[in-house]
Amino acid sequence: MFLTISTTGAPERPATDLGFLLHKHPDNAQAFSTSYGTAHVLYPEADALRCTVALLLEVDAVALVRRGRGKGRGGAPDAALAQYVNDRPYAASSLLAVALSGVFSSAMRGVCAARPELPGQARPLRIEIPALPARGGPDLVRKLFEPLGWAVTAEPVPLDSEFPEWGDSRYLRLVLEAGTLTLAEALRHLYVLLPVLDDAKHYWVSADEVDKLLRAGEGWLHEHPEQKLITSRYLSRRWSLTRQAMDRLELVRLAEADDSEVDEIDNAVEAEGEAEEKPAPLAVQRRDAIVAALRAAGAARVLDLGCGQGQLVQELLRDPAFTEIVGVDVSMRALTIASRRLKLDRMGERQASRVKLFQGSLAYTDRRLGGYDAAVLSEVIEHVDLPRLPALEYAVFGSARPRTVLVTTPNVEYNVRWESLPAGHVRHGDHRFEWTRAEFRAWAEAVAERHGYRVEFSPVGPDDPEVGPPTQMAVFTIETPKEAKAA
């Protein structure tokens, strides 16, 4: 099982920087033990102009069987001989993907302590795999890799060169070339897509595979046109895991959309205002309204659910009345940006004790969200498909049950006032819906009734007498037994 990665360079930016990125010196040939054999790393060529690293995986077929994974595709046992005589030692598969992640783990994470500037640099890359099993053929290979920025050469390997009439095998010689990707991105693409093309894994797929998929797919899988196929095959067509992964990927899209705020509409508000007397952007007005509502509720410990890049968390930290602020988001990229925005690494001990950021999905209950005074869902619900709103509703109102919940969402009636918004368009391309005031009120009142809250509504932004405010806010408060009895 064999793979090579090549790059080119120049004297001022030598190709041998590849050795720093991979944490493997070009002058050394190294061997690493894996669960199923030995991985060898060597450099067939290494100079300033061109550098190639090769990963050769020697698979121990006996070890593969002894560890209980000598099974065919789909989990059905092979015949006794087929357990030992098969393509696993020779064709790229999940065995090679696991070896990549083990041998080049730092490179895959984008970490280089010796040269920290290198991982973020795109560089010309050429990857060659002589024998790649591809259930779906060259067309599927192109569909998987081309949207990621790769130029793909996928040449079918004949069953027998002496008997061309036998046709082609399911194996391909694959060459990938790109000049706009980092090495970490390239390795993550391979880690996910090699077992997807083979459509089999050498180990039992359990629930933690969802986390592995989302980590390796961060930044690209949530918007890949073949996302469903990739997710299903990577998780060995286990329906429950595939559904869980798809739900979390949808929330990644939600988070990526929220990260862009202040959004195009907010910018349009500034552009349309008088130069000498500009109103505050709508995003700022929204945060001010949320902070005021939290103060009025007497909240001290606050959850920002779908915190994005941490703008609201940053605002809450300015007020010592908020003693604990927790930002939750499904996107690690968003949380990384939030951490930088808040300067957590340079924050004083007392201030740092007030804030936490962690990854989580609002489609699932999470014990970490229990016991807080208030939760904020600011411009979140409109990014969720309507059939999946009940899951979010239960996770927040039924399971976490903060004393106060603030929900803001666009008012679609106000869209006619945006000169820059074409008729019939929603404010953001990722919005699954935008509600009228009556629709939002009906949803909020039903949620409040189901979960024992009372709800009040407030406008955010200029309250137009005909179409209402640009943003509508619902403030949910848990009913006391006395209030419930009176109702």
Coordinates of C-alpha atoms in Angstrom, one line a residue:
M1 CA 0.0 0.0 0.0
F2 CA 1.8 3.1 -1.3
L3 CA 1.3 6.9 -1.5
T4 CA 3.5 9.8 -2.4
I5 CA 3.2 13.5 -1.7
S6 CA 5.3 15.9 -3.7
T7 CA 5.8 19.7 -3.7
T8 CA 8.0 22.2 -5.6
G9 CA 9.8 25.2 -4.3
A10 CA 12.5 27.8 -4.8
P11 CA 15.7 28.7 -3.0
E12 CA 13.8 31.3 -0.9
R13 CA 11.0 28.9 -0.1
P14 CA 12.6 25.4 -0.4
A15 CA 10.5 22.4 -1.2
T16 CA 12.2 20.6 1.8
D17 CA 9.9 22.6 4.1
L18 CA 7.7 19.6 3.6
G19 CA 10.0 17.8 6.1
F20 CA 9.2 20.5 8.8
L21 CA 5.5 20.2 8.1
L22 CA 5.5 16.4 8.4
H23 CA 7.9 16.3 11.3
K24 CA 10.0 13.8 9.3
H25 CA 13.6 14.7 8.3
P26 CA 14.3 14.1 4.6
D27 CA 17.6 12.5 5.4
N28 CA 16.1 9.7 7.4
A29 CA 14.1 6.6 6.5
Q30 CA 11.7 5.8 9.4
A31 CA 9.4 3.0 10.4
F32 CA 6.4 3.2 12.7
S33 CA 4.4 0.3 14.1
T34 CA 0.6 0.2 13.5
S35 CA -2.1 -2.2 14.7
Y36 CA -2.0 -4.0 11.3
G37 CA 1.6 -3.7 10.2
T38 CA 4.5 -1.3 9.7
A39 CA 4.4 2.2 8.1
H40 CA 7.6 3.3 6.4
V41 CA 8.3 7.0 5.6
L42 CA 11.1 7.9 3.2
Y43 CA 12.0 10.6 0.7
P44 CA 12.8 9.5 -2.8
E45 CA 13.9 13.1 -3.6
A46 CA 14.6 16.1 -1.5
D47 CA 16.1 19.4 -2.6
A48 CA 15.1 23.0 -2.7
L49 CA 13.3 22.7 -6.0
R50 CA 11.4 19.4 -5.5
C51 CA 10.6 17.2 -2.5
T52 CA 8.7 13.9 -2.4
V53 CA 7.7 11.9 0.7
A54 CA 6.5 8.3 0.4
L55 CA 4.4 6.4 2.8
L56 CA 4.6 2.6 2.4
L57 CA 2.3 0.5 4.6
E58 CA 3.2 -3.1 5.0
V59 CA 0.0 -4.8 6.1
D60 CA 0.2 -8.0 8.2
A61 CA -2.7 -10.0 6.9
V62 CA -2.5 -12.4 9.8
A63 CA -2.8 -9.6 12.3
L64 CA -5.7 -8.2 10.4
V65 CA -7.6 -11.4 10.8
R66 CA -6.6 -12.0 14.4
R67 CA -7.9 -8.6 15.4
G68 CA -11.3 -9.7 14.2
R69 CA -11.6 -7.5 11.2
G70 CA -10.9 -10.1 8.4
K71 CA -14.4 -9.5 7.0
G72 CA -15.6 -8.5 3.6
R73 CA -17.5 -5.4 2.6
G74 CA -20.7 -5.0 4.6
G75 CA -19.5 -7.2 7.5
A76 CA -20.2 -10.6 6.0
P77 CA -17.4 -13.1 6.7
D78 CA -15.2 -14.0 3.7
A79 CA -14.2 -17.6 2.9
A80 CA -11.3 -18.8 5.1
L81 CA -8.7 -18.3 2.4
A82 CA -10.0 -14.9 1.4
Q83 CA -9.3 -13.6 4.8
Y84 CA -5.6 -14.0 4.1
V85 CA -5.6 -13.5 0.3
N86 CA -7.2 -10.1 -0.5
D87 CA -6.3 -6.6 -1.7
R88 CA -5.8 -5.1 1.7
P89 CA -2.0 -5.1 1.6
Y90 CA -1.9 -3.5 -1.8
A91 CA -4.8 -1.1 -2.3
A92 CA -5.4 2.2 -0.6
S93 CA -8.1 1.9 2.1
S94 CA -9.1 2.8 5.6
L95 CA -5.8 1.1 6.6
L96 CA -3.8 3.8 4.8
A97 CA -6.1 6.5 6.1
V98 CA -5.5 5.5 9.7
A99 CA -1.7 5.2 9.0
L100 CA -1.8 8.8 7.6
S101 CA -3.5 10.1 10.7
G102 CA -1.0 8.3 13.0
V103 CA 2.2 9.0 11.2
F104 CA 1.4 12.5 10.1
S105 CA -0.9 13.5 13.0
S106 CA 0.7 16.9 13.7
A107 CA 0.7 17.8 10.0
M108 CA -3.0 16.8 9.8
R109 CA -3.8 19.2 12.7
G110 CA -1.8 22.0 11.1
V111 CA 0.8 22.1 13.8
C112 CA 4.5 22.9 13.3
A113 CA 6.3 24.1 16.4
A114 CA 9.6 24.6 14.6
R115 CA 8.1 26.7 11.8
P116 CA 4.7 27.9 12.9
E117 CA 4.2 30.0 9.8
L118 CA 4.3 27.0 7.5
P119 CA 1.0 25.1 8.1
G120 CA -1.1 28.0 7.0
Q121 CA 0.7 28.4 3.6
A122 CA -0.9 27.0 0.5
R123 CA 1.7 25.2 -1.7
P124 CA 1.8 23.2 -4.9
L125 CA 1.0 19.6 -4.1
R126 CA 0.9 16.4 -6.1
I127 CA -0.4 13.2 -4.5
E128 CA -0.1 9.9 -6.3
I129 CA -1.7 6.6 -5.3
P130 CA -0.9 3.7 -7.6
A131 CA -3.8 1.4 -6.6
L132 CA -7.0 2.9 -5.3
P133 CA -10.2 0.9 -5.0
A134 CA -13.1 3.1 -6.2
R135 CA -16.6 1.9 -6.1
G136 CA -18.1 4.4 -8.4
G137 CA -15.2 4.6 -10.8
P138 CA -13.4 7.7 -12.1
D139 CA -16.5 9.8 -12.2
L140 CA -17.1 9.5 -8.5
V141 CA -13.4 10.2 -7.8
R142 CA -13.8 13.5 -9.7
K143 CA -17.1 14.3 -7.9
L144 CA -15.4 13.9 -4.6
F145 CA -12.1 15.7 -5.1
E146 CA -12.7 18.4 -7.7
P147 CA -15.0 20.5 -5.5
L148 CA -12.1 20.6 -3.0
G149 CA -9.8 22.3 -5.5
W150 CA -8.0 19.3 -6.9
A151 CA -7.2 18.6 -10.5
V152 CA -7.9 14.8 -10.8
T153 CA -6.3 12.2 -13.0
A154 CA -8.0 8.8 -12.5
E155 CA -6.8 6.0 -14.8
P156 CA -8.5 2.6 -14.5
V157 CA -6.2 -0.3 -14.0
P158 CA -6.9 -3.2 -16.4
L159 CA -7.7 -6.6 -14.8
D160 CA -4.8 -8.1 -16.9
S161 CA -2.6 -6.2 -19.3
E162 CA -2.2 -9.4 -21.4
F163 CA -5.9 -9.8 -21.7
P164 CA -7.4 -6.4 -22.4
E165 CA -10.7 -8.0 -23.4
W166 CA -11.3 -8.7 -19.7
G167 CA -11.8 -5.0 -19.1
D168 CA -10.9 -2.8 -16.3
S169 CA -10.7 -3.6 -12.6
R170 CA -12.3 -1.4 -9.9
Y171 CA -8.8 -0.1 -9.1
L172 CA -7.5 3.3 -10.3
R173 CA -4.2 5.0 -10.5
L174 CA -4.9 8.4 -8.9
V175 CA -3.0 11.6 -9.3
L176 CA -4.2 14.8 -7.4
E177 CA -2.7 18.2 -8.1
A178 CA -3.5 21.5 -6.4
G179 CA -1.8 24.8 -5.8
T180 CA -4.2 26.5 -3.4
L181 CA -4.4 24.0 -0.5
T182 CA -2.4 23.6 2.6
L183 CA -0.8 20.2 3.5
A184 CA -3.2 19.8 6.4
E185 CA -6.2 20.3 4.2
A186 CA -4.8 17.7 1.7
L187 CA -4.2 15.1 4.5
R188 CA -7.7 15.6 5.9
H189 CA -9.3 15.1 2.4
L190 CA -7.4 11.8 2.0
Y191 CA -8.3 10.7 5.5
V192 CA -12.0 11.0 4.8
L193 CA -12.2 10.1 1.1
L194 CA -9.9 7.0 0.9
P195 CA -12.3 4.8 2.9
V196 CA -15.3 6.5 1.2
L197 CA -14.1 5.4 -2.2
D198 CA -13.2 1.9 -1.0
D199 CA -16.7 1.8 0.7
A200 CA -15.4 -0.4 3.5
K201 CA -13.5 -0.1 6.8
H202 CA -11.2 -2.5 8.5
Y203 CA -12.7 -1.8 12.0
W204 CA -16.0 -1.6 13.6
V205 CA -17.6 1.8 13.2
S206 CA -18.8 3.2 16.5
A207 CA -20.3 6.6 17.6
D208 CA -16.9 8.3 18.0
E209 CA -16.5 8.0 14.2
V210 CA -18.9 10.9 13.8
D211 CA -16.5 13.1 15.8
K212 CA -13.6 11.9 13.7
L213 CA -15.5 12.7 10.5
L214 CA -16.5 16.2 11.6
R215 CA -12.9 17.0 12.8
A216 CA -11.4 15.9 9.5
G217 CA -14.2 17.5 7.5
E218 CA -14.1 20.8 9.2
G219 CA -14.1 23.7 6.7
W220 CA -15.2 21.7 3.7
L221 CA -17.6 18.8 4.3
H222 CA -20.6 20.9 5.4
E223 CA -20.7 22.5 1.9
H224 CA -19.5 19.5 -0.3
P225 CA -22.1 18.6 -3.0
E226 CA -21.6 14.9 -2.2
Q227 CA -21.9 15.4 1.6
K228 CA -24.6 12.8 2.0
L229 CA -22.7 10.0 0.1
I230 CA -19.5 10.8 1.9
T231 CA -21.1 10.8 5.3
S232 CA -23.0 7.5 4.7
R233 CA -20.1 5.6 3.3
Y234 CA -17.6 6.9 5.9
L235 CA -19.9 5.7 8.6
S236 CA -20.4 2.3 6.9
R237 CA -24.0 3.2 6.1
R238 CA -25.1 3.1 9.7
W239 CA -28.3 5.1 9.5
S240 CA -28.3 6.5 13.1
L241 CA -24.7 7.7 12.9
T242 CA -25.3 9.2 9.4
R243 CA -28.3 11.1 10.6
Q244 CA -26.4 12.4 13.6
A245 CA -23.5 13.5 11.4
M246 CA -25.9 15.2 8.9
D247 CA -27.7 17.1 11.7
R248 CA -24.4 18.4 13.1
L249 CA -23.2 19.4 9.6
E250 CA -26.4 21.4 9.1
L251 CA -25.6 23.2 12.3
V252 CA -22.1 23.9 11.0
R253 CA -23.7 25.6 8.1
L254 CA -25.8 27.6 10.5
A255 CA -22.8 28.6 12.5
E256 CA -20.8 29.6 9.3
A257 CA -23.7 31.8 8.2
D258 CA -23.9 33.5 11.6
D259 CA -20.2 34.1 11.6
S260 CA -20.6 36.6 8.8
E261 CA -22.7 39.0 10.8
V262 CA -22.6 42.0 10.8
D263 CA -24.3 40.7 7.6
E264 CA -25.1 42.3 4.3
I265 CA -28.4 43.8 5.5
D266 CA -26.7 45.4 8.5
N267 CA -24.1 46.9 6.2
A268 CA -26.9 48.2 4.0
V269 CA -28.4 49.9 7.0
E270 CA -25.2 51.9 7.5
A271 CA -24.9 52.7 3.8
E272 CA -28.5 54.0 3.6
G273 CA -28.1 56.2 6.7
E274 CA -27.1 59.8 6.6
A275 CA -23.3 60.2 6.7
E276 CA -23.4 62.7 9.5
E277 CA -25.9 60.8 11.6
K278 CA -25.6 57.1 11.0
P279 CA -27.8 54.8 13.2
A280 CA -26.1 51.9 15.0
P281 CA -25.9 48.8 12.8
L282 CA -28.8 46.4 13.4
A283 CA -26.4 43.8 14.8
V284 CA -25.3 46.3 17.5
Q285 CA -28.9 47.2 18.2
R286 CA -29.7 43.5 18.6
R287 CA -26.9 42.9 21.1
D288 CA -27.9 46.0 23.1
A289 CA -31.5 44.7 23.3
I290 CA -30.3 41.3 24.4
V291 CA -28.0 42.7 27.1
A292 CA -30.8 45.0 28.4
A293 CA -33.2 42.0 28.5
L294 CA -30.7 39.9 30.4
R295 CA -30.1 42.7 32.9
A296 CA -33.9 43.1 33.4
A297 CA -34.2 39.3 34.0
G298 CA -31.5 39.5 36.7
A299 CA -29.4 36.8 34.9
A300 CA -25.9 36.3 36.1
R301 CA -25.0 32.9 34.4
V302 CA -25.7 33.1 30.7
L303 CA -25.5 30.7 27.7
D304 CA -24.9 32.1 24.3
L305 CA -26.1 29.2 22.1
G306 CA -24.8 29.5 18.6
C307 CA -22.2 32.1 19.8
G308 CA -20.4 32.3 16.4
Q309 CA -17.3 34.5 16.6
G310 CA -18.1 35.7 20.1
Q311 CA -19.5 39.2 19.7
L312 CA -22.2 38.8 22.3
V313 CA -19.9 37.0 24.7
Q314 CA -17.4 39.9 24.4
E315 CA -20.2 42.4 25.1
L316 CA -21.4 40.5 28.2
L317 CA -17.8 40.3 29.6
R318 CA -17.8 44.1 29.8
D319 CA -20.5 44.0 32.5
P320 CA -19.4 42.5 35.9
A321 CA -23.1 41.6 36.6
F322 CA -22.7 38.6 34.3
T323 CA -20.6 36.3 36.5
E324 CA -20.4 33.3 34.1
I325 CA -20.7 33.5 30.3
V326 CA -20.7 30.3 28.2
G327 CA -20.4 30.4 24.4
V328 CA -21.5 27.2 22.6
D329 CA -21.1 26.6 18.9
V330 CA -21.0 23.5 16.6
S331 CA -18.1 25.0 14.6
M332 CA -14.6 24.7 16.0
R333 CA -13.5 27.4 13.5
A334 CA -16.0 29.8 14.9
L335 CA -14.9 29.0 18.5
T336 CA -11.2 29.5 17.5
I337 CA -12.0 32.9 16.1
A338 CA -14.1 33.8 19.2
S339 CA -11.1 32.8 21.4
R340 CA -8.9 35.1 19.5
R341 CA -11.4 37.9 19.6
L342 CA -11.7 37.6 23.4
K343 CA -7.9 37.2 23.7
L344 CA -8.4 34.2 26.1
D345 CA -4.7 33.3 26.1
R346 CA -3.9 36.8 27.5
M347 CA -6.9 37.3 29.7
G348 CA -6.3 37.8 33.5
E349 CA -7.2 34.9 35.8
R350 CA -10.3 36.5 37.3
Q351 CA -11.7 37.5 33.9
A352 CA -10.9 34.2 32.3
S353 CA -12.8 32.4 35.1
R354 CA -16.0 34.1 33.9
V355 CA -16.0 32.8 30.3
K356 CA -16.0 29.3 28.7
L357 CA -16.3 28.3 25.1
F358 CA -17.1 24.7 24.0
Q359 CA -18.4 22.8 21.0
G360 CA -21.9 21.5 21.1
S361 CA -24.9 20.8 18.8
L362 CA -28.3 22.3 19.6
A363 CA -30.0 19.3 18.0
Y364 CA -29.1 17.1 21.0
T365 CA -29.5 17.4 24.7
D366 CA -26.4 18.3 26.6
R367 CA -26.0 18.1 30.4
R368 CA -23.4 20.9 30.3
L369 CA -26.2 23.4 29.5
G370 CA -28.2 22.7 32.6
G371 CA -28.5 25.1 35.6
Y372 CA -28.1 28.5 33.9
D373 CA -30.1 31.7 34.5
A374 CA -30.5 32.5 30.9
A375 CA -29.9 31.3 27.3
V376 CA -29.7 33.4 24.2
L377 CA -30.6 32.1 20.7
S378 CA -29.7 35.2 18.5
E379 CA -30.4 34.7 14.8
V380 CA -30.2 30.9 15.1
I381 CA -33.6 29.3 14.6
E382 CA -34.0 30.6 11.0
H383 CA -31.0 28.5 9.9
V384 CA -32.6 25.3 11.0
D385 CA -34.9 23.2 8.8
L386 CA -38.5 23.4 10.1
P387 CA -38.8 19.6 10.7
R388 CA -35.7 19.8 13.0
L389 CA -36.9 22.8 15.1
P390 CA -38.6 20.5 17.7
A391 CA -35.2 18.9 18.5
L392 CA -33.7 22.3 19.2
E393 CA -36.8 23.3 21.1
Y394 CA -36.5 20.3 23.4
A395 CA -32.8 20.6 23.9
V396 CA -33.1 24.2 25.1
F397 CA -36.6 24.5 26.7
G398 CA -37.2 20.9 27.8
S399 CA -33.7 19.7 28.8
A400 CA -31.5 22.7 29.7
R401 CA -34.5 24.7 31.0
P402 CA -32.8 28.0 31.9
R403 CA -35.0 30.4 33.8
T404 CA -35.0 32.9 30.9
V405 CA -34.6 32.3 27.1
L406 CA -34.1 35.1 24.6
V407 CA -34.8 34.3 20.9
T408 CA -34.3 36.8 18.1
T409 CA -35.1 36.2 14.4
P410 CA -35.7 38.4 11.3
N411 CA -39.2 39.8 10.7
V412 CA -39.9 38.9 7.0
E413 CA -42.5 41.7 6.8
Y414 CA -39.7 44.3 7.2
N415 CA -37.8 43.0 4.1
V416 CA -39.7 45.4 1.8
R417 CA -37.9 48.3 3.5
W418 CA -34.5 47.0 2.4
E419 CA -33.7 48.8 -0.8
S420 CA -30.7 46.5 -1.4
L421 CA -32.8 43.3 -0.9
P422 CA -34.5 41.9 -4.1
A423 CA -38.2 41.2 -3.8
G424 CA -38.9 37.7 -2.6
H425 CA -35.4 37.1 -1.3
V426 CA -34.5 36.2 2.3
R427 CA -31.8 38.2 4.1
H428 CA -29.2 35.4 4.1
G429 CA -28.7 32.6 1.7
D430 CA -28.6 30.0 4.5
H431 CA -32.0 31.1 6.0
R432 CA -34.4 28.1 5.9
F433 CA -37.3 30.5 6.6
E434 CA -38.1 34.0 7.8
W435 CA -41.3 34.4 9.8
T436 CA -43.9 37.1 9.9
R437 CA -44.7 38.6 13.4
A438 CA -47.8 36.4 13.6
E439 CA -45.9 33.2 12.7
F440 CA -43.2 33.9 15.2
R441 CA -45.7 34.7 17.9
A442 CA -47.6 31.5 17.2
W443 CA -44.5 29.4 17.4
A444 CA -43.2 31.1 20.6
E445 CA -46.5 30.8 22.4
A446 CA -46.8 27.1 21.5
V447 CA -43.3 26.5 22.8
A448 CA -44.0 28.4 26.0
E449 CA -47.2 26.4 26.6
R450 CA -45.5 23.1 26.0
H451 CA -42.6 23.7 28.4
G452 CA -44.1 25.9 31.1
Y453 CA -42.9 29.3 30.2
R454 CA -44.6 32.6 29.7
V455 CA -43.5 34.7 26.7
E456 CA -43.4 38.4 25.9
F457 CA -42.3 40.1 22.6
S458 CA -40.1 43.1 21.9
P459 CA -39.1 44.9 18.7
V460 CA -35.4 45.3 17.9
G461 CA -34.6 48.2 15.6
P462 CA -36.9 50.9 14.2
D463 CA -40.5 49.7 14.7
D464 CA -42.2 50.6 11.4
P465 CA -46.0 51.3 11.9
E466 CA -46.9 49.2 8.8
V467 CA -44.4 46.3 8.8
G468 CA -43.0 46.2 12.3
P469 CA -39.3 46.0 13.3
P470 CA -36.4 44.4 11.3
T471 CA -35.8 41.9 14.2
Q472 CA -38.3 40.4 16.5
M473 CA -37.4 39.1 20.0
A474 CA -39.2 36.8 22.3
V475 CA -38.4 36.7 26.0
F476 CA -39.4 33.4 27.7
T477 CA -39.6 33.1 31.5
I478 CA -40.4 30.0 33.5
E479 CA -43.7 30.3 35.1
T480 CA -43.8 30.0 38.9
P481 CA -46.3 27.6 40.4
K482 CA -48.4 30.6 41.5
E483 CA -48.4 32.1 38.0
A484 CA -49.3 28.7 36.5
K485 CA -52.2 28.3 38.9
A486 CA -53.5 31.8 38.2
A487 CA -53.4 31.1 34.4

